Amino acid sequence: MKEQLEQIKRNALASLEAAATPAALEELRVKLLGKKGELTAVLKQMGKLSPEERPVMGQLANSVRASIETKLEERKSAIHAAALEAKLAAEAIDVTIPGKAVPLGHQHPMNQVLQQIKDIFVGLGYQVVDGPEVELASYNFTRLNIEEGHPSRDRSDTFYFDDGDTVLLRTQTSPMQIRFMENHKPPFCMLAPGRVFRKDEADATHSPMFHQIEGLVVDEHITMGDLKGALITMMQGIYGTESAMRFRPHHFPFTEPSCEMDMQCHKCHGTGEINGQVCSTCHGEGWIELLGAGMVHPEVLKNCGIDPEKYSGFAFGMGLERMAMGRLKINDLRLIFDNDVRFLNQF
Ligand code: DAH
């Protein structure tokens, strides 16, 4: 019997050593230690032994069982560790492989120019504000001194929402003058960039939606000289100190006196022609109109509860797309809105 037990032990340890999977181990456990297992079969024969031999064999049988159990546990953890090792190796991420680059966009060229303009005016102490694109006719026209029947109020030019023509898509950023003056007491300097809308067919210089930047300064003793100083500072900041510009008298209902400011055409350099042909960018004028401006009309100040005897102010409204076209030497307005990356990538 002793021989039998030792044989069982040797065989068991050898086959446990050879088992490579948890399933194989389990099969062996049943075969070796289970109720119908080899060891149990031997133990059943204990009854046949003499009383002296029984405890000796019992002890030996127990030590064989203990060795098998220890080996079983050992193999179990070894197999488990090996499996884990293999899994980790298979799932390993190589952090040294270069990543896939996600193409990074950049600010739209028009917004780059807007940012430059804002920076200049913020440097001059202006506050930048935002306002609604859906506007009341009273703000867009009436309180800006634009009377009923004025051509700019015409349904052929303006997108109205109602039959009574009281709600519209703002045609200019000038209503921001009224909105700002309603809520602020002078002195103040404000800048209001935003989208405006007009019933225009799109061509090289027109679009039914475009951007304006409104400016408004009100204080005691503000003069046309302050207006020119602010606009020249802005122009030189954007186009450089060599840039040629001119002021022309004009008429706007909400300023008195009023003017327009032009810059020299960046395409033909003011000559109005290129290789004997009329310059298509300025239509032969040699100049490109950039903005309207003037001294705020006393009626407009009164409409906002500001005393025109004590305060005066200037205002301006410029076309952002025109500014960007000049700054970036773009010849067709539609390129700005097409969002073709081949175009955008150039800036
Ligand atoms: N709102 C005018 C336009 O769209 C531009 C303008 C002219 C704005 C004179 C002003 C201004 O603030 O004073 O044509």
mmCIF file of N, CA, C and O in Angstrom, residues 44-101:
data_model
loop_
_atom_site.group_PDB
_atom_site.id
_atom_site.type_symbol
_atom_site.label_atom_id
_atom_site.label_comp_id
_atom_site.label_asym_id
_atom_site.label_seq_id
_atom_site.Cartn_x
_atom_site.Cartn_y
_atom_site.Cartn_z
ATOM 1 N N LYS A 44 -10.019 3.407 0.762
ATOM 2 C CA LYS A 44 -11.092 2.456 1.056
ATOM 3 C C LYS A 44 -10.549 1.091 1.504
ATOM 4 O O LYS A 44 -11.242 0.315 2.145
ATOM 5 N N GLN A 45 -9.307 0.871 1.122
ATOM 6 C CA GLN A 45 -8.733 -0.426 1.486
ATOM 7 C C GLN A 45 -8.095 -0.421 2.876
ATOM 8 O O GLN A 45 -7.538 -1.434 3.320
ATOM 9 N N MET A 46 -8.127 0.735 3.560
ATOM 10 C CA MET A 46 -7.489 0.873 4.871
ATOM 11 C C MET A 46 -8.007 -0.147 5.875
ATOM 12 O O MET A 46 -7.268 -0.634 6.731
ATOM 13 N N GLY A 47 -9.301 -0.493 5.712
ATOM 14 C CA GLY A 47 -9.926 -1.437 6.647
ATOM 15 C C GLY A 47 -9.195 -2.782 6.721
ATOM 16 O O GLY A 47 -9.200 -3.456 7.745
ATOM 17 N N LYS A 48 -8.586 -3.099 5.589
ATOM 18 C CA LYS A 48 -7.916 -4.408 5.544
ATOM 19 C C LYS A 48 -6.595 -4.418 6.302
ATOM 20 O O LYS A 48 -5.991 -5.459 6.480
ATOM 21 N N LEU A 49 -6.120 -3.276 6.681
ATOM 22 C CA LEU A 49 -4.808 -3.208 7.334
ATOM 23 C C LEU A 49 -4.873 -3.578 8.813
ATOM 24 O O LEU A 49 -5.923 -3.467 9.439
ATOM 25 N N SER A 50 -3.716 -3.961 9.339
ATOM 26 C CA SER A 50 -3.642 -4.262 10.781
ATOM 27 C C SER A 50 -3.726 -2.958 11.558
ATOM 28 O O SER A 50 -3.379 -1.894 11.028
ATOM 29 N N PRO A 51 -4.174 -2.997 12.820
ATOM 30 C CA PRO A 51 -4.306 -1.778 13.636
ATOM 31 C C PRO A 51 -2.980 -1.038 13.764
ATOM 32 O O PRO A 51 -2.967 0.181 13.886
ATOM 33 N N GLU A 52 -1.826 -1.707 13.710
ATOM 34 C CA GLU A 52 -0.529 -1.017 13.828
ATOM 35 C C GLU A 52 -0.235 -0.241 12.541
ATOM 36 O O GLU A 52 0.320 0.842 12.561
ATOM 37 N N GLU A 53 -0.577 -0.900 11.409
ATOM 38 C CA GLU A 53 -0.251 -0.270 10.120
ATOM 39 C C GLU A 53 -1.167 0.923 9.795
ATOM 40 O O GLU A 53 -0.760 1.877 9.130
ATOM 41 N N ARG A 54 -2.410 0.849 10.279
ATOM 42 C CA ARG A 54 -3.432 1.807 9.868
ATOM 43 C C ARG A 54 -3.009 3.286 10.074
ATOM 44 O O ARG A 54 -3.058 4.069 9.117
ATOM 45 N N PRO A 55 -2.561 3.649 11.327
ATOM 46 C CA PRO A 55 -2.194 5.081 11.513
ATOM 47 C C PRO A 55 -1.001 5.483 10.657
ATOM 48 O O PRO A 55 -0.954 6.614 10.134
ATOM 49 N N VAL A 56 -0.062 4.589 10.424
ATOM 50 C CA VAL A 56 1.109 4.913 9.608
ATOM 51 C C VAL A 56 0.684 5.218 8.183
ATOM 52 O O VAL A 56 1.051 6.236 7.582
ATOM 53 N N MET A 57 -0.179 4.286 7.642
ATOM 54 C CA MET A 57 -0.659 4.487 6.265
ATOM 55 C C MET A 57 -1.550 5.717 6.165
ATOM 56 O O MET A 57 -1.531 6.465 5.191
ATOM 57 N N GLY A 58 -2.366 5.888 7.247
ATOM 58 C CA GLY A 58 -3.254 7.067 7.284
ATOM 59 C C GLY A 58 -2.435 8.341 7.152
ATOM 60 O O GLY A 58 -2.766 9.248 6.375
ATOM 61 N N GLN A 59 -1.356 8.387 7.934
ATOM 62 C CA GLN A 59 -0.504 9.583 7.904
ATOM 63 C C GLN A 59 0.111 9.804 6.515
ATOM 64 O O GLN A 59 0.110 10.912 5.978
ATOM 65 N N LEU A 60 0.572 8.675 5.947
ATOM 66 C CA LEU A 60 1.183 8.757 4.621
ATOM 67 C C LEU A 60 0.162 9.241 3.592
ATOM 68 O O LEU A 60 0.433 10.133 2.782
ATOM 69 N N ALA A 61 -1.058 8.660 3.662
ATOM 70 C CA ALA A 61 -2.119 9.056 2.726
ATOM 71 C C ALA A 61 -2.409 10.540 2.856
ATOM 72 O O ALA A 61 -2.547 11.260 1.851
ATOM 73 N N ASN A 62 -2.458 11.035 4.097
ATOM 74 C CA ASN A 62 -2.714 12.466 4.308
ATOM 75 C C ASN A 62 -1.610 13.334 3.730
ATOM 76 O O ASN A 62 -1.876 14.382 3.139
ATOM 77 N N SER A 63 -0.363 12.862 3.915
ATOM 78 C CA SER A 63 0.721 13.693 3.390
ATOM 79 C C SER A 63 0.717 13.669 1.865
ATOM 80 O O SER A 63 1.021 14.684 1.218
ATOM 81 N N VAL A 64 0.346 12.516 1.269
ATOM 82 C CA VAL A 64 0.230 12.466 -0.200
ATOM 83 C C VAL A 64 -0.844 13.442 -0.663
ATOM 84 O O VAL A 64 -0.655 14.250 -1.585
ATOM 85 N N ARG A 65 -2.030 13.411 -0.002
ATOM 86 C CA ARG A 65 -3.131 14.339 -0.348
ATOM 87 C C ARG A 65 -2.658 15.787 -0.228
ATOM 88 O O ARG A 65 -2.885 16.606 -1.139
ATOM 89 N N ALA A 66 -1.912 16.095 0.870
ATOM 90 C CA ALA A 66 -1.440 17.470 1.086
ATOM 91 C C ALA A 66 -0.477 17.897 -0.022
ATOM 92 O O ALA A 66 -0.574 19.013 -0.543
ATOM 93 N N SER A 67 0.436 16.969 -0.400
ATOM 94 C CA SER A 67 1.373 17.324 -1.471
ATOM 95 C C SER A 67 0.638 17.598 -2.771
ATOM 96 O O SER A 67 0.953 18.560 -3.496
ATOM 97 N N ILE A 68 -0.359 16.724 -3.058
ATOM 98 C CA ILE A 68 -1.118 16.924 -4.306
ATOM 99 C C ILE A 68 -1.851 18.260 -4.274
ATOM 100 O O ILE A 68 -1.838 19.033 -5.241
ATOM 101 N N GLU A 69 -2.472 18.559 -3.092
ATOM 102 C CA GLU A 69 -3.228 19.820 -2.987
ATOM 103 C C GLU A 69 -2.308 21.036 -3.154
ATOM 104 O O GLU A 69 -2.656 21.994 -3.838
ATOM 105 N N THR A 70 -1.138 20.957 -2.525
ATOM 106 C CA THR A 70 -0.198 22.080 -2.637
ATOM 107 C C THR A 70 0.225 22.285 -4.093
ATOM 108 O O THR A 70 0.214 23.404 -4.617
ATOM 109 N N LYS A 71 0.554 21.142 -4.730
ATOM 110 C CA LYS A 71 0.988 21.234 -6.125
ATOM 111 C C LYS A 71 -0.123 21.809 -7.011
ATOM 112 O O LYS A 71 0.128 22.629 -7.899
ATOM 113 N N LEU A 72 -1.366 21.363 -6.712
ATOM 114 C CA LEU A 72 -2.527 21.834 -7.474
ATOM 115 C C LEU A 72 -2.631 23.359 -7.372
ATOM 116 O O LEU A 72 -2.807 24.056 -8.389
ATOM 117 N N GLU A 73 -2.542 23.880 -6.153
ATOM 118 C CA GLU A 73 -2.632 25.337 -5.938
ATOM 119 C C GLU A 73 -1.503 26.062 -6.668
ATOM 120 O O GLU A 73 -1.731 27.092 -7.315
ATOM 121 N N GLU A 74 -0.312 25.491 -6.540
ATOM 122 C CA GLU A 74 0.855 26.087 -7.184
ATOM 123 C C GLU A 74 0.643 26.227 -8.690
ATOM 124 O O GLU A 74 0.840 27.275 -9.275
ATOM 125 N N ARG A 75 0.175 25.081 -9.283
ATOM 126 C CA ARG A 75 -0.042 25.079 -10.736
ATOM 127 C C ARG A 75 -1.148 26.048 -11.124
ATOM 128 O O ARG A 75 -1.087 26.709 -12.145
ATOM 129 N N LYS A 76 -2.190 26.125 -10.278
ATOM 130 C CA LYS A 76 -3.318 27.013 -10.552
ATOM 131 C C LYS A 76 -2.815 28.455 -10.676
ATOM 132 O O LYS A 76 -3.124 29.157 -11.649
ATOM 133 N N SER A 77 -2.018 28.891 -9.671
ATOM 134 C CA SER A 77 -1.558 30.289 -9.755
ATOM 135 C C SER A 77 -0.562 30.479 -10.893
ATOM 136 O O SER A 77 -0.565 31.516 -11.551
ATOM 137 N N ALA A 78 0.251 29.433 -11.166
ATOM 138 C CA ALA A 78 1.197 29.585 -12.270
ATOM 139 C C ALA A 78 0.465 29.740 -13.600
ATOM 140 O O ALA A 78 0.807 30.615 -14.420
ATOM 141 N N ILE A 79 -0.568 28.896 -13.786
ATOM 142 C CA ILE A 79 -1.330 28.964 -15.047
ATOM 143 C C ILE A 79 -2.061 30.295 -15.163
ATOM 144 O O ILE A 79 -2.081 30.945 -16.213
ATOM 145 N N HIS A 80 -2.627 30.741 -14.037
ATOM 146 C CA HIS A 80 -3.347 32.013 -14.032
ATOM 147 C C HIS A 80 -2.391 33.163 -14.392
ATOM 148 O O HIS A 80 -2.705 34.023 -15.218
ATOM 149 N N ALA A 81 -1.223 33.142 -13.775
ATOM 150 C CA ALA A 81 -0.235 34.199 -14.032
ATOM 151 C C ALA A 81 0.205 34.193 -15.491
ATOM 152 O O ALA A 81 0.337 35.250 -16.128
ATOM 153 N N ALA A 82 0.396 32.983 -16.035
ATOM 154 C CA ALA A 82 0.821 32.880 -17.433
ATOM 155 C C ALA A 82 -0.250 33.428 -18.365
ATOM 156 O O ALA A 82 0.040 34.134 -19.339
ATOM 157 N N ALA A 83 -1.537 33.111 -18.037
ATOM 158 C CA ALA A 83 -2.644 33.578 -18.870
ATOM 159 C C ALA A 83 -2.696 35.106 -18.847
ATOM 160 O O ALA A 83 -2.871 35.769 -19.879
ATOM 161 N N LEU A 84 -2.534 35.676 -17.633
ATOM 162 C CA LEU A 84 -2.565 37.127 -17.491
ATOM 163 C C LEU A 84 -1.438 37.772 -18.288
ATOM 164 O O LEU A 84 -1.626 38.746 -19.021
ATOM 165 N N GLU A 85 -0.277 37.149 -18.169
ATOM 166 C CA GLU A 85 0.898 37.644 -18.884
ATOM 167 C C GLU A 85 0.633 37.686 -20.389
ATOM 168 O O GLU A 85 0.904 38.673 -21.062
ATOM 169 N N ALA A 86 0.044 36.582 -20.901
ATOM 170 C CA ALA A 86 -0.235 36.485 -22.332
ATOM 171 C C ALA A 86 -1.252 37.539 -22.756
ATOM 172 O O ALA A 86 -1.126 38.184 -23.807
ATOM 173 N N LYS A 87 -2.285 37.721 -21.901
ATOM 174 C CA LYS A 87 -3.337 38.685 -22.227
ATOM 175 C C LYS A 87 -2.736 40.097 -22.285
ATOM 176 O O LYS A 87 -3.016 40.867 -23.218
ATOM 177 N N LEU A 88 -1.917 40.433 -21.297
ATOM 178 C CA LEU A 88 -1.299 41.763 -21.265
ATOM 179 C C LEU A 88 -0.418 41.986 -22.480
ATOM 180 O O LEU A 88 -0.438 43.053 -23.096
ATOM 181 N N ALA A 89 0.314 40.927 -22.843
ATOM 182 C CA ALA A 89 1.199 41.055 -24.004
ATOM 183 C C ALA A 89 0.385 41.292 -25.267
ATOM 184 O O ALA A 89 0.723 42.118 -26.110
ATOM 185 N N ALA A 90 -0.766 40.558 -25.373
ATOM 186 C CA ALA A 90 -1.599 40.680 -26.576
ATOM 187 C C ALA A 90 -2.265 42.047 -26.652
ATOM 188 O O ALA A 90 -2.464 42.589 -27.738
ATOM 189 N N GLU A 91 -2.625 42.593 -25.475
ATOM 190 C CA GLU A 91 -3.365 43.860 -25.488
ATOM 191 C C GLU A 91 -2.460 45.076 -25.313
ATOM 192 O O GLU A 91 -2.947 46.192 -25.176
ATOM 193 N N ALA A 92 -1.195 44.861 -25.300
ATOM 194 C CA ALA A 92 -0.284 45.968 -25.007
ATOM 195 C C ALA A 92 -0.428 47.093 -26.029
ATOM 196 O O ALA A 92 -0.634 46.844 -27.218
ATOM 197 N N ILE A 93 -0.388 48.331 -25.542
ATOM 198 C CA ILE A 93 -0.445 49.488 -26.438
ATOM 199 C C ILE A 93 0.958 50.055 -26.521
ATOM 200 O O ILE A 93 1.579 50.350 -25.506
ATOM 201 N N ASP A 94 1.406 50.206 -27.750
ATOM 202 C CA ASP A 94 2.744 50.769 -27.923
ATOM 203 C C ASP A 94 2.625 52.289 -27.938
ATOM 204 O O ASP A 94 2.242 52.885 -28.936
ATOM 205 N N VAL A 95 2.970 52.899 -26.809
ATOM 206 C CA VAL A 95 2.805 54.348 -26.713
ATOM 207 C C VAL A 95 3.852 55.109 -27.513
ATOM 208 O O VAL A 95 3.779 56.326 -27.631
ATOM 209 N N THR A 96 4.795 54.393 -28.096
ATOM 210 C CA THR A 96 5.827 55.104 -28.869
ATOM 211 C C THR A 96 5.446 55.226 -30.340
ATOM 212 O O THR A 96 6.102 55.948 -31.089
ATOM 213 N N ILE A 97 4.317 54.545 -30.766
ATOM 214 C CA ILE A 97 3.893 54.694 -32.164
ATOM 215 C C ILE A 97 3.370 56.124 -32.357
ATOM 216 O O ILE A 97 2.569 56.593 -31.549
ATOM 217 N N PRO A 98 3.794 56.834 -33.394
ATOM 218 C CA PRO A 98 3.310 58.210 -33.591
ATOM 219 C C PRO A 98 1.790 58.218 -33.796
ATOM 220 O O PRO A 98 1.252 57.344 -34.478
ATOM 221 N N GLY A 99 1.070 59.208 -33.201
ATOM 222 C CA GLY A 99 -0.382 59.291 -33.310
ATOM 223 C C GLY A 99 -0.816 59.776 -34.675
ATOM 224 O O GLY A 99 -0.006 60.237 -35.468
ATOM 225 N N LYS A 100 -2.153 59.616 -34.943
ATOM 226 C CA LYS A 100 -2.699 60.156 -36.194
ATOM 227 C C LYS A 100 -3.026 61.617 -35.933
ATOM 228 O O LYS A 100 -3.792 61.918 -35.026
ATOM 229 N N ALA A 101 -2.477 62.509 -36.716
ATOM 230 C CA ALA A 101 -2.702 63.937 -36.493
ATOM 231 C C ALA A 101 -4.119 64.315 -36.915
ATOM 232 O O ALA A 101 -4.563 63.960 -38.008
#
